Coordinates of C-alpha atoms in Angstrom, one line a residue:
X15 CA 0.0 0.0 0.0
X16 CA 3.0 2.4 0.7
X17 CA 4.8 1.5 -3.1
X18 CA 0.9 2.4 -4.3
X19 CA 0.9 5.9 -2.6
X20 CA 4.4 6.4 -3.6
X21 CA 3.6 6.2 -7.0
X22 CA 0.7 8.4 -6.9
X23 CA 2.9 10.9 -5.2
X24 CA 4.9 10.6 -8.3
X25 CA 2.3 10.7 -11.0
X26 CA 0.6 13.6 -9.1
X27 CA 3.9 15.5 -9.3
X28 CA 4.9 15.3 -12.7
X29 CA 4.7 18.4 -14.7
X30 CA 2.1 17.1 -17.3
X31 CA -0.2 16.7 -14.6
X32 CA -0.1 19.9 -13.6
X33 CA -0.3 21.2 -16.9
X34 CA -3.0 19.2 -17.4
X35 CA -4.9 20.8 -14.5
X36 CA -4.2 24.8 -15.7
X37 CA -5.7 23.4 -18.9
X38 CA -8.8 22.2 -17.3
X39 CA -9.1 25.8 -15.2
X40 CA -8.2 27.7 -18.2
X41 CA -10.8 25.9 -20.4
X42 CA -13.5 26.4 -18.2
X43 CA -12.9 29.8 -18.1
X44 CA -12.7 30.1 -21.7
X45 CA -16.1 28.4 -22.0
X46 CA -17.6 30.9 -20.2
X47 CA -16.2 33.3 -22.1
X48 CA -17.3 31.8 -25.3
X49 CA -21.0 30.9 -23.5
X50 CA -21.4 34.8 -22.5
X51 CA -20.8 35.7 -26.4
X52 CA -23.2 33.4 -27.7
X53 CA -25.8 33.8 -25.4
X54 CA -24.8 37.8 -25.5
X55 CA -24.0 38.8 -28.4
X56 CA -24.8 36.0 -31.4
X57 CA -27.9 35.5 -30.4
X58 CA -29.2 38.4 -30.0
X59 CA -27.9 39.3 -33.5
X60 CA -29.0 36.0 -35.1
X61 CA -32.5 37.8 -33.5
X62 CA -32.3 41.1 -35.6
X63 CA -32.8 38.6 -38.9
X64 CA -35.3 36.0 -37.4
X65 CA -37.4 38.6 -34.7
X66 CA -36.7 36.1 -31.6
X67 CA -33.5 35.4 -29.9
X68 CA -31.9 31.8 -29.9
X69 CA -33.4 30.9 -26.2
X70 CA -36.6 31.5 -27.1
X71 CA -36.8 29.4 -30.0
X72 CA -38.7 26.1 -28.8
X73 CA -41.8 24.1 -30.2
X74 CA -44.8 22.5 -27.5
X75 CA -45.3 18.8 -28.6
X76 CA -48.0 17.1 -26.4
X77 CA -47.4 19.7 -23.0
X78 CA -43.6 19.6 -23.5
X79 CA -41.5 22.4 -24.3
X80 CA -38.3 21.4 -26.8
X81 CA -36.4 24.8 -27.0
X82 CA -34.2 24.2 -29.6
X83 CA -32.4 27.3 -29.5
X84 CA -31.1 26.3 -26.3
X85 CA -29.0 23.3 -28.5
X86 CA -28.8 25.9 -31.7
X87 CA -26.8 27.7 -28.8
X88 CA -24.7 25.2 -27.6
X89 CA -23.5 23.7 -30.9
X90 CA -22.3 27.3 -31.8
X91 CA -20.3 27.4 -28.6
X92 CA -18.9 23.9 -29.2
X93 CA -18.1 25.3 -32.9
X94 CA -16.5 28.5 -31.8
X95 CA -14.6 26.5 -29.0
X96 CA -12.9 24.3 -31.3
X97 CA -12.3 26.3 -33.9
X98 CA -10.6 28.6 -31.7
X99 CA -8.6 25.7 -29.8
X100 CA -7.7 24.0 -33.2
X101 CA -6.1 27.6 -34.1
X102 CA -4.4 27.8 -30.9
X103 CA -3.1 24.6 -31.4
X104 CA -1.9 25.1 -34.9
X105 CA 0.1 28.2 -33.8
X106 CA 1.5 26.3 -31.1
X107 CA 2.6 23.5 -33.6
X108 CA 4.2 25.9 -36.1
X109 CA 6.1 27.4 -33.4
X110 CA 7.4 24.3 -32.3
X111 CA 8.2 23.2 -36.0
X112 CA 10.2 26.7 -36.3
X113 CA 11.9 26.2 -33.1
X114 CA 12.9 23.0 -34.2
X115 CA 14.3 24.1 -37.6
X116 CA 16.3 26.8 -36.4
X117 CA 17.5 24.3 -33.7
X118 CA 18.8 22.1 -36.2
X119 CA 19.8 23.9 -38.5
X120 CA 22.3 25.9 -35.5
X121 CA 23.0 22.1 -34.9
X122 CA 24.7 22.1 -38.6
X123 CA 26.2 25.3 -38.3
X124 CA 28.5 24.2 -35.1
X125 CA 29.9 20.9 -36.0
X126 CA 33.2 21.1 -37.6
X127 CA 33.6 18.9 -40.9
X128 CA 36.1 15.9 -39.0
X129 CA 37.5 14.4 -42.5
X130 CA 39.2 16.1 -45.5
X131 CA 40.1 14.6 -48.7
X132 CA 44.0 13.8 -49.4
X133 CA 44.7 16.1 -52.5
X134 CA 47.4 13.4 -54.0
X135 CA 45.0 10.1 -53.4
X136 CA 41.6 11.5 -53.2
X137 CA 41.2 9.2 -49.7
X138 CA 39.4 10.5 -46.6
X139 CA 41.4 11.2 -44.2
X140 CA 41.6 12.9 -40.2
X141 CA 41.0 16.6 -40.0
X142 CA 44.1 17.5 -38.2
X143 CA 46.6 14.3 -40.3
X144 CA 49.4 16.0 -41.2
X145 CA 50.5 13.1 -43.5
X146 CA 48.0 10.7 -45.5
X147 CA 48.0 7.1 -43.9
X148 CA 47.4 5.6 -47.4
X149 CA 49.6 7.4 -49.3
X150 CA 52.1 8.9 -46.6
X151 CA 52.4 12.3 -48.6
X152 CA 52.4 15.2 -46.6
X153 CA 49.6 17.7 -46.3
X154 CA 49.1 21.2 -46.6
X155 CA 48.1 23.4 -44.1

C-alpha cells in the first residue's frame, strides 16, 4: 500500500499533470467566455434577422417544451470552442516546428567537418593528419 501511494505521489507530481490541471481551469474559463458571447452577443444578432432570440426558440409537442435554441446555442459554442482551440493549437505547432528548424539547422552550423580529402590520393582522411595514412604524402596546411 506504501509503493501504491508512492507512486501516486509521483504521478501527481509530474509536470504534465499539472499542466493538465491549468488546462482544465483555463478551459472552463474560456467556456464561459465563449457561453457569454453566444448567449450575449450572437444570439441576440441572429435575432435582428429572425425577430426572436436563440433561447426563445422552442416548439410544444404534447405539453412539453423542446427549446431548440437552447441546443442551436450550444452547438455554436462547441463550434466556436474548437475552432478557436484548433487555431491555438496550430500556432502552437508551427512554433514548435520553427523552433525546431532553427535548432537544427544551429546544430549544422556548429559541427566542424572531421574528414578532409587527401589532395594526391583523393582518400578520406583525419581533420588535423598531417601526413596521408594511405599514401604517406604530406599535407598542406
Amino acid at each position: 500500500m506504501k509503493k501504491f501511494f508512492s507512486e501516486f505521489k509521483t504521478f501527481i507530481s509530474r509536470g504534465n499533470v499539472m499542466d493538465m490541471a491549468v488546462g482544465v481551469i483555463v478551459g472552463g474559463a474560456f467556456t464561459a467566455i465563449v457561453n457569454s458571447l453566444v448567449t450575449d452577443i450572437i444570439s441576440p444578432v441572429l435575432g435582428l434577422f429572425g425577430n426572436s432570440n436563440l433561447a426563445e426558440l422552442s416548439v410544444q409537442i404534447g405539453g412539453v417544451n423542446f427549446t431548440y435554441g437552447n441546443f442551436i446555442a450550444a452547438v455554436i459554442n462547441f463550434l466556436l470552442t474548437a475552432f478557436v482551440l484548433f487555431c491555438v493549437i496550430k500556432a502552437i505547432n508551427s512554433a514548435s516546428e520553427k523552433a525546431a528548424k532553427l535548432a537544427h539547422k544551429e546544430e549544422k552550423k556548429e559541427e566542424a567537418p572531421k574528414t578532409k580529402t587527401c589532395p594526391y590520393c583523393k582518400s578520406e582522411i583525419n581533420i588535423e593528419a598531417t601526413r596521408c595514412p594511405h599514401c604517406t604524402s604530406e599535407q598542406p596546411e
